[in-house]
PDB file of C-alpha atoms in Angstrom:
ATOM      1  CA  UNK A 553      85.943  83.702 140.357  1.00  0.00           C
ATOM      2  CA  UNK A 554      84.455  80.960 138.223  1.00  0.00           C
ATOM      3  CA  UNK A 555      85.931  77.811 137.913  1.00  0.00           C
ATOM      4  CA  UNK A 556      85.610  77.976 134.158  1.00  0.00           C
ATOM      5  CA  UNK A 557      87.118  81.361 134.265  1.00  0.00           C
ATOM      6  CA  UNK A 558      90.209  80.170 136.193  1.00  0.00           C
ATOM      7  CA  UNK A 559      90.027  77.048 133.559  1.00  0.00           C
ATOM      8  CA  UNK A 560      90.084  79.510 130.523  1.00  0.00           C
ATOM      9  CA  UNK A 561      92.721  81.707 132.080  1.00  0.00           C
ATOM     10  CA  UNK A 562      95.279  78.713 132.843  1.00  0.00           C
ATOM     11  CA  UNK A 563      94.687  77.241 129.525  1.00  0.00           C
ATOM     12  CA  UNK A 564      95.405  80.729 127.745  1.00  0.00           C
ATOM     13  CA  UNK A 565      98.633  81.711 129.716  1.00  0.00           C
ATOM     14  CA  UNK A 566     100.363  78.969 128.031  1.00  0.00           C
ATOM     15  CA  UNK A 567      99.183  79.655 124.468  1.00  0.00           C
ATOM     16  CA  UNK A 568      99.923  83.368 125.126  1.00  0.00           C
ATOM     17  CA  UNK A 569     103.357  83.004 126.485  1.00  0.00           C
ATOM     18  CA  UNK A 570     104.144  80.660 123.421  1.00  0.00           C
ATOM     19  CA  UNK A 571     103.277  83.427 121.270  1.00  0.00           C
ATOM     20  CA  UNK A 572     105.565  85.700 122.826  1.00  0.00           C
ATOM     21  CA  UNK A 573     108.515  83.490 121.898  1.00  0.00           C
ATOM     22  CA  UNK A 574     107.583  82.707 118.585  1.00  0.00           C
ATOM     23  CA  UNK A 575     108.963  84.472 115.203  1.00  0.00           C
ATOM     24  CA  UNK A 576     108.013  88.115 115.661  1.00  0.00           C
ATOM     25  CA  UNK A 577     108.315  90.507 112.771  1.00  0.00           C
ATOM     26  CA  UNK A 578     109.861  93.731 112.971  1.00  0.00           C
ATOM     27  CA  UNK A 579     107.740  96.694 114.925  1.00  0.00           C
ATOM     28  CA  UNK A 580     108.731  99.662 112.720  1.00  0.00           C
ATOM     29  CA  UNK A 581     109.742  99.484 108.820  1.00  0.00           C
ATOM     30  CA  UNK A 582     112.140 102.494 108.446  1.00  0.00           C
ATOM     31  CA  UNK A 583     114.097 101.877 105.384  1.00  0.00           C
ATOM     32  CA  UNK A 584     117.391 102.633 107.089  1.00  0.00           C
ATOM     33  CA  UNK A 585     119.222  99.765 105.807  1.00  0.00           C
ATOM     34  CA  UNK A 586     118.077 100.121 102.158  1.00  0.00           C
ATOM     35  CA  UNK A 587     120.647 102.566 101.231  1.00  0.00           C
ATOM     36  CA  UNK A 588     123.580 104.894 102.468  1.00  0.00           C
ATOM     37  CA  UNK A 589     122.400 108.208 103.780  1.00  0.00           C
ATOM     38  CA  UNK A 590     123.620 110.013 100.659  1.00  0.00           C
ATOM     39  CA  UNK A 591     122.160 107.287  98.024  1.00  0.00           C
ATOM     40  CA  UNK A 592     119.111 106.593  96.236  1.00  0.00           C
ATOM     41  CA  UNK A 593     117.561 103.270  95.475  1.00  0.00           C
ATOM     42  CA  UNK A 594     114.639 102.726  92.689  1.00  0.00           C
ATOM     43  CA  UNK A 595     111.929 100.595  93.886  1.00  0.00           C
ATOM     44  CA  UNK A 596     110.150  99.494  90.503  1.00  0.00           C
ATOM     45  CA  UNK A 597     107.794  96.540  89.866  1.00  0.00           C
ATOM     46  CA  UNK A 598     110.787  94.225  88.938  1.00  0.00           C
ATOM     47  CA  UNK A 599     112.902  95.336  92.098  1.00  0.00           C
ATOM     48  CA  UNK A 600     110.461  95.344  94.881  1.00  0.00           C
ATOM     49  CA  UNK A 601     111.645  96.215  98.558  1.00  0.00           C
ATOM     50  CA  UNK A 602     111.699  93.831 101.395  1.00  0.00           C
ATOM     51  CA  UNK A 603     112.073  94.502 105.010  1.00  0.00           C
ATOM     52  CA  UNK A 604     111.569  92.166 107.921  1.00  0.00           C
ATOM     53  CA  UNK A 605     109.097  89.927 106.176  1.00  0.00           C
ATOM     54  CA  UNK A 606     107.113  92.966 104.299  1.00  0.00           C
ATOM     55  CA  UNK A 607     107.162  93.931 100.793  1.00  0.00           C
ATOM     56  CA  UNK A 608     106.825  97.317  99.086  1.00  0.00           C
ATOM     57  CA  UNK A 609     105.614  96.475  95.343  1.00  0.00           C
ATOM     58  CA  UNK A 610     105.189  99.489  93.424  1.00  0.00           C
ATOM     59  CA  UNK A 611     102.734  99.268  90.220  1.00  0.00           C
ATOM     60  CA  UNK A 612     104.957 101.639  88.316  1.00  0.00           C
ATOM     61  CA  UNK A 613     108.452 102.766  88.002  1.00  0.00           C
ATOM     62  CA  UNK A 614     108.359 106.410  89.762  1.00  0.00           C
ATOM     63  CA  UNK A 615     109.470 105.390  93.166  1.00  0.00           C
ATOM     64  CA  UNK A 616     112.692 105.316  95.211  1.00  0.00           C
ATOM     65  CA  UNK A 617     114.116 104.851  98.714  1.00  0.00           C
ATOM     66  CA  UNK A 618     115.859 108.340  99.602  1.00  0.00           C
ATOM     67  CA  UNK A 619     118.757 108.390 101.941  1.00  0.00           C
ATOM     68  CA  UNK A 620     117.767 111.095 104.463  1.00  0.00           C
ATOM     69  CA  UNK A 621     120.890 113.261 103.320  1.00  0.00           C
ATOM     70  CA  UNK A 622     120.938 112.742  99.809  1.00  0.00           C
ATOM     71  CA  UNK A 623     116.829 114.283  99.412  1.00  0.00           C
ATOM     72  CA  UNK A 624     115.531 114.466 102.432  1.00  0.00           C
ATOM     73  CA  UNK A 625     111.724 114.139 103.258  1.00  0.00           C
ATOM     74  CA  UNK A 626     110.152 117.739 104.614  1.00  0.00           C
ATOM     75  CA  UNK A 627     109.867 117.254 108.271  1.00  0.00           C
ATOM     76  CA  UNK A 628     111.957 113.857 108.333  1.00  0.00           C
ATOM     77  CA  UNK A 629     115.476 115.046 108.367  1.00  0.00           C
ATOM     78  CA  UNK A 630     118.384 112.791 108.185  1.00  0.00           C
ATOM     79  CA  UNK A 631     116.046 109.171 107.742  1.00  0.00           C
ATOM     80  CA  UNK A 632     115.606 107.342 104.826  1.00  0.00           C
ATOM     81  CA  UNK A 633     112.156 107.151 103.448  1.00  0.00           C
ATOM     82  CA  UNK A 634     110.100 106.108 100.394  1.00  0.00           C
ATOM     83  CA  UNK A 635     108.906 108.323  97.757  1.00  0.00           C
ATOM     84  CA  UNK A 636     106.799 107.593  95.148  1.00  0.00           C
ATOM     85  CA  UNK A 637     104.690 109.725  92.344  1.00  0.00           C
ATOM     86  CA  UNK A 638     101.123 110.198  91.962  1.00  0.00           C
ATOM     87  CA  UNK A 639     100.700 107.938  88.839  1.00  0.00           C
ATOM     88  CA  UNK A 640     102.218 105.023  90.981  1.00  0.00           C
ATOM     89  CA  UNK A 641     100.368 102.893  93.824  1.00  0.00           C
ATOM     90  CA  UNK A 642     102.857 101.428  96.610  1.00  0.00           C
ATOM     91  CA  UNK A 643     101.196  97.914  97.586  1.00  0.00           C
ATOM     92  CA  UNK A 644     102.363  96.860 101.074  1.00  0.00           C
ATOM     93  CA  UNK A 645     101.990  93.122 102.219  1.00  0.00           C
ATOM     94  CA  UNK A 646     103.597  90.365 103.944  1.00  0.00           C
ATOM     95  CA  UNK A 647     105.919  88.390 101.764  1.00  0.00           C
ATOM     96  CA  UNK A 648     104.243  85.182 103.111  1.00  0.00           C
ATOM     97  CA  UNK A 649     100.723  86.157 102.382  1.00  0.00           C
ATOM     98  CA  UNK A 650      99.984  86.089 106.464  1.00  0.00           C
ATOM     99  CA  UNK A 651      97.355  88.883 107.691  1.00  0.00           C
ATOM    100  CA  UNK A 652      99.080  91.919 109.776  1.00  0.00           C
ATOM    101  CA  UNK A 653      98.446  94.946 111.554  1.00  0.00           C
ATOM    102  CA  UNK A 654      99.284  98.714 110.528  1.00  0.00           C
ATOM    103  CA  UNK A 655      98.967 101.038 113.499  1.00  0.00           C
ATOM    104  CA  UNK A 656     100.750 104.031 112.131  1.00  0.00           C
ATOM    105  CA  UNK A 657     103.233 105.708 109.392  1.00  0.00           C
ATOM    106  CA  UNK A 658     104.801 108.736 108.535  1.00  0.00           C
ATOM    107  CA  UNK A 659     103.113 110.366 105.709  1.00  0.00           C
ATOM    108  CA  UNK A 660     103.758 113.388 104.056  1.00  0.00           C
ATOM    109  CA  UNK A 661     104.990 115.272 101.046  1.00  0.00           C
ATOM    110  CA  UNK A 662     108.282 114.043  98.892  1.00  0.00           C
ATOM    111  CA  UNK A 663     110.892 116.221  98.143  1.00  0.00           C
ATOM    112  CA  UNK A 664     109.975 116.961  95.187  1.00  0.00           C
ATOM    113  CA  UNK A 665     106.048 117.826  95.629  1.00  0.00           C
ATOM    114  CA  UNK A 666     105.027 121.337  94.529  1.00  0.00           C
ATOM    115  CA  UNK A 667     102.760 121.659  97.579  1.00  0.00           C
ATOM    116  CA  UNK A 668     100.758 119.748 100.225  1.00  0.00           C
ATOM    117  CA  UNK A 669      99.626 116.035  99.189  1.00  0.00           C
ATOM    118  CA  UNK A 670      96.813 113.918 100.078  1.00  0.00           C
ATOM    119  CA  UNK A 671      97.536 110.422 100.788  1.00  0.00           C
ATOM    120  CA  UNK A 672      94.482 107.815 100.687  1.00  0.00           C
ATOM    121  CA  UNK A 673      95.004 104.143 102.264  1.00  0.00           C
ATOM    122  CA  UNK A 674      93.302 101.379 100.498  1.00  0.00           C
ATOM    123  CA  UNK A 675      92.802  98.567 102.782  1.00  0.00           C
ATOM    124  CA  UNK A 676      92.091  94.643 101.815  1.00  0.00           C
ATOM    125  CA  UNK A 677      91.201  92.782 104.631  1.00  0.00           C
ATOM    126  CA  UNK A 678      91.159  88.800 105.369  1.00  0.00           C
ATOM    127  CA  UNK A 679      87.786  87.781 104.358  1.00  0.00           C
ATOM    128  CA  UNK A 680      87.460  90.189 101.504  1.00  0.00           C
ATOM    129  CA  UNK A 681      86.263  93.681 103.215  1.00  0.00           C
ATOM    130  CA  UNK A 682      87.970  96.747 102.089  1.00  0.00           C
ATOM    131  CA  UNK A 683      88.122 100.372 103.568  1.00  0.00           C
ATOM    132  CA  UNK A 684      89.882 103.844 102.573  1.00  0.00           C
ATOM    133  CA  UNK A 685      91.693 106.319 104.704  1.00  0.00           C
ATOM    134  CA  UNK A 686      92.722 109.669 103.350  1.00  0.00           C
ATOM    135  CA  UNK A 687      95.146 112.130 104.934  1.00  0.00           C
ATOM    136  CA  UNK A 688      94.427 115.215 103.398  1.00  0.00           C
ATOM    137  CA  UNK A 689      96.609 118.572 103.062  1.00  0.00           C
ATOM    138  CA  UNK A 690     100.028 116.973 104.438  1.00  0.00           C
ATOM    139  CA  UNK A 691     102.548 119.732 104.278  1.00  0.00           C
ATOM    140  CA  UNK A 692     105.353 118.016 105.996  1.00  0.00           C
ATOM    141  CA  UNK A 693     106.020 114.248 107.510  1.00  0.00           C
ATOM    142  CA  UNK A 694     103.177 113.621 109.649  1.00  0.00           C
ATOM    143  CA  UNK A 695     102.585 110.739 112.044  1.00  0.00           C
ATOM    144  CA  UNK A 696      99.640 109.342 111.132  1.00  0.00           C
ATOM    145  CA  UNK A 697      97.363 106.740 113.172  1.00  0.00           C
ATOM    146  CA  UNK A 698      95.733 103.869 111.139  1.00  0.00           C
ATOM    147  CA  UNK A 699      94.762 101.101 113.655  1.00  0.00           C
ATOM    148  CA  UNK A 700      94.001  98.389 111.071  1.00  0.00           C
ATOM    149  CA  UNK A 701      93.994  94.688 111.863  1.00  0.00           C
ATOM    150  CA  UNK A 702      93.595  91.653 109.633  1.00  0.00           C
ATOM    151  CA  UNK A 703      94.895  93.291 106.664  1.00  0.00           C
ATOM    152  CA  UNK A 704      96.075  91.415 103.602  1.00  0.00           C
ATOM    153  CA  UNK A 705      97.395  94.024 101.890  1.00  0.00           C
ATOM    154  CA  UNK A 706      97.551  98.244 101.961  1.00  0.00           C
ATOM    155  CA  UNK A 707      97.838 100.364  98.660  1.00  0.00           C
ATOM    156  CA  UNK A 708      98.907 103.917  99.320  1.00  0.00           C
ATOM    157  CA  UNK A 709      98.075 106.552  96.588  1.00  0.00           C
ATOM    158  CA  UNK A 710      99.300 110.115  96.784  1.00  0.00           C
ATOM    159  CA  UNK A 711      97.799 113.333  94.745  1.00  0.00           C
ATOM    160  CA  UNK A 712     101.542 114.541  94.150  1.00  0.00           C
ATOM    161  CA  UNK A 713     104.883 113.164  94.914  1.00  0.00           C
ATOM    162  CA  UNK A 714     104.424 111.349  98.352  1.00  0.00           C
ATOM    163  CA  UNK A 715     106.601 110.289 100.887  1.00  0.00           C
ATOM    164  CA  UNK A 716     106.575 107.126 103.314  1.00  0.00           C
ATOM    165  CA  UNK A 717     108.485 106.434 106.365  1.00  0.00           C
ATOM    166  CA  UNK A 718     108.201 104.479 109.741  1.00  0.00           C
ATOM    167  CA  UNK A 719     105.246 101.823 109.127  1.00  0.00           C
ATOM    168  CA  UNK A 720     104.269 100.596 112.523  1.00  0.00           C
ATOM    169  CA  UNK A 721     103.573  96.586 112.196  1.00  0.00           C
ATOM    170  CA  UNK A 722     103.173  95.053 115.575  1.00  0.00           C
ATOM    171  CA  UNK A 723     104.672  92.062 115.772  1.00  0.00           C
ATOM    172  CA  UNK A 724     103.051  88.814 117.175  1.00  0.00           C
ATOM    173  CA  UNK A 725     104.850  88.527 120.143  1.00  0.00           C
ATOM    174  CA  UNK A 726     103.525  91.926 121.003  1.00  0.00           C
ATOM    175  CA  UNK A 727      99.950  91.550 120.429  1.00  0.00           C
ATOM    176  CA  UNK A 728     100.217  88.308 122.663  1.00  0.00           C
ATOM    177  CA  UNK A 729     101.625  90.865 125.166  1.00  0.00           C
ATOM    178  CA  UNK A 730      98.661  92.896 124.947  1.00  0.00           C
ATOM    179  CA  UNK A 731      96.479  89.807 125.340  1.00  0.00           C
ATOM    180  CA  UNK A 732      98.158  88.616 128.283  1.00  0.00           C
ATOM    181  CA  UNK A 733      97.980  92.073 130.012  1.00  0.00           C
ATOM    182  CA  UNK A 734      94.428  91.959 129.306  1.00  0.00           C
ATOM    183  CA  UNK A 735      93.867  88.517 131.004  1.00  0.00           C
ATOM    184  CA  UNK A 736      95.689  89.751 133.957  1.00  0.00           C
ATOM    185  CA  UNK A 737      93.641  93.213 134.433  1.00  0.00           C
ATOM    186  CA  UNK A 738      90.743  91.507 134.031  1.00  0.00           C
ATOM    187  CA  UNK A 739      91.229  88.962 136.522  1.00  0.00           C
ATOM    188  CA  UNK A 740      92.538  91.580 139.077  1.00  0.00           C
ATOM    189  CA  UNK A 741      89.498  93.356 138.496  1.00  0.00           C
ATOM    190  CA  UNK A 742      87.093  90.324 139.201  1.00  0.00           C
ATOM    191  CA  UNK A 743      88.869  89.587 142.212  1.00  0.00           C
ATOM    192  CA  UNK A 744      88.506  92.710 143.824  1.00  0.00           C
TER     193      UNK A 744
END
């Protein structure tokens, strides 16, 4: 192993370990603490929803968090979820404006949808780039892989009443552990 690699590895280990003990953001936005299981809470432009340092900011008034027993999302029983109408856009971002990652979400039709829905995510990345991803013809709650990093905001749009739950946003400490694991693995490969 080269001296330069050892030096870089030794310098990076304390940095990575310090990241693992830094402020961590919740890994999954679940809406569970937003309302009681039998309740409904309106989420509107003047009353956005905040959880674990993230914000749900609708552009219109047709959105709410539904208790899982009040109005269940098809395929996601007993879990609170966010529902919104097709004339509304759900904006998802960090409260402090920092970049974040979104690896997956549970997407599907809302309880009052008239059939399958298509949900499009519009990504706005740090540096100005954009991307779109559409999950078409969802007839039940579906675990949807997204795997975007360096995000500033994600907009959710739906073709009919849509449902959203379990937004997976890795914490900084989780990312640091992945980096640390990669360093250890690369070091092991080089010493063999």
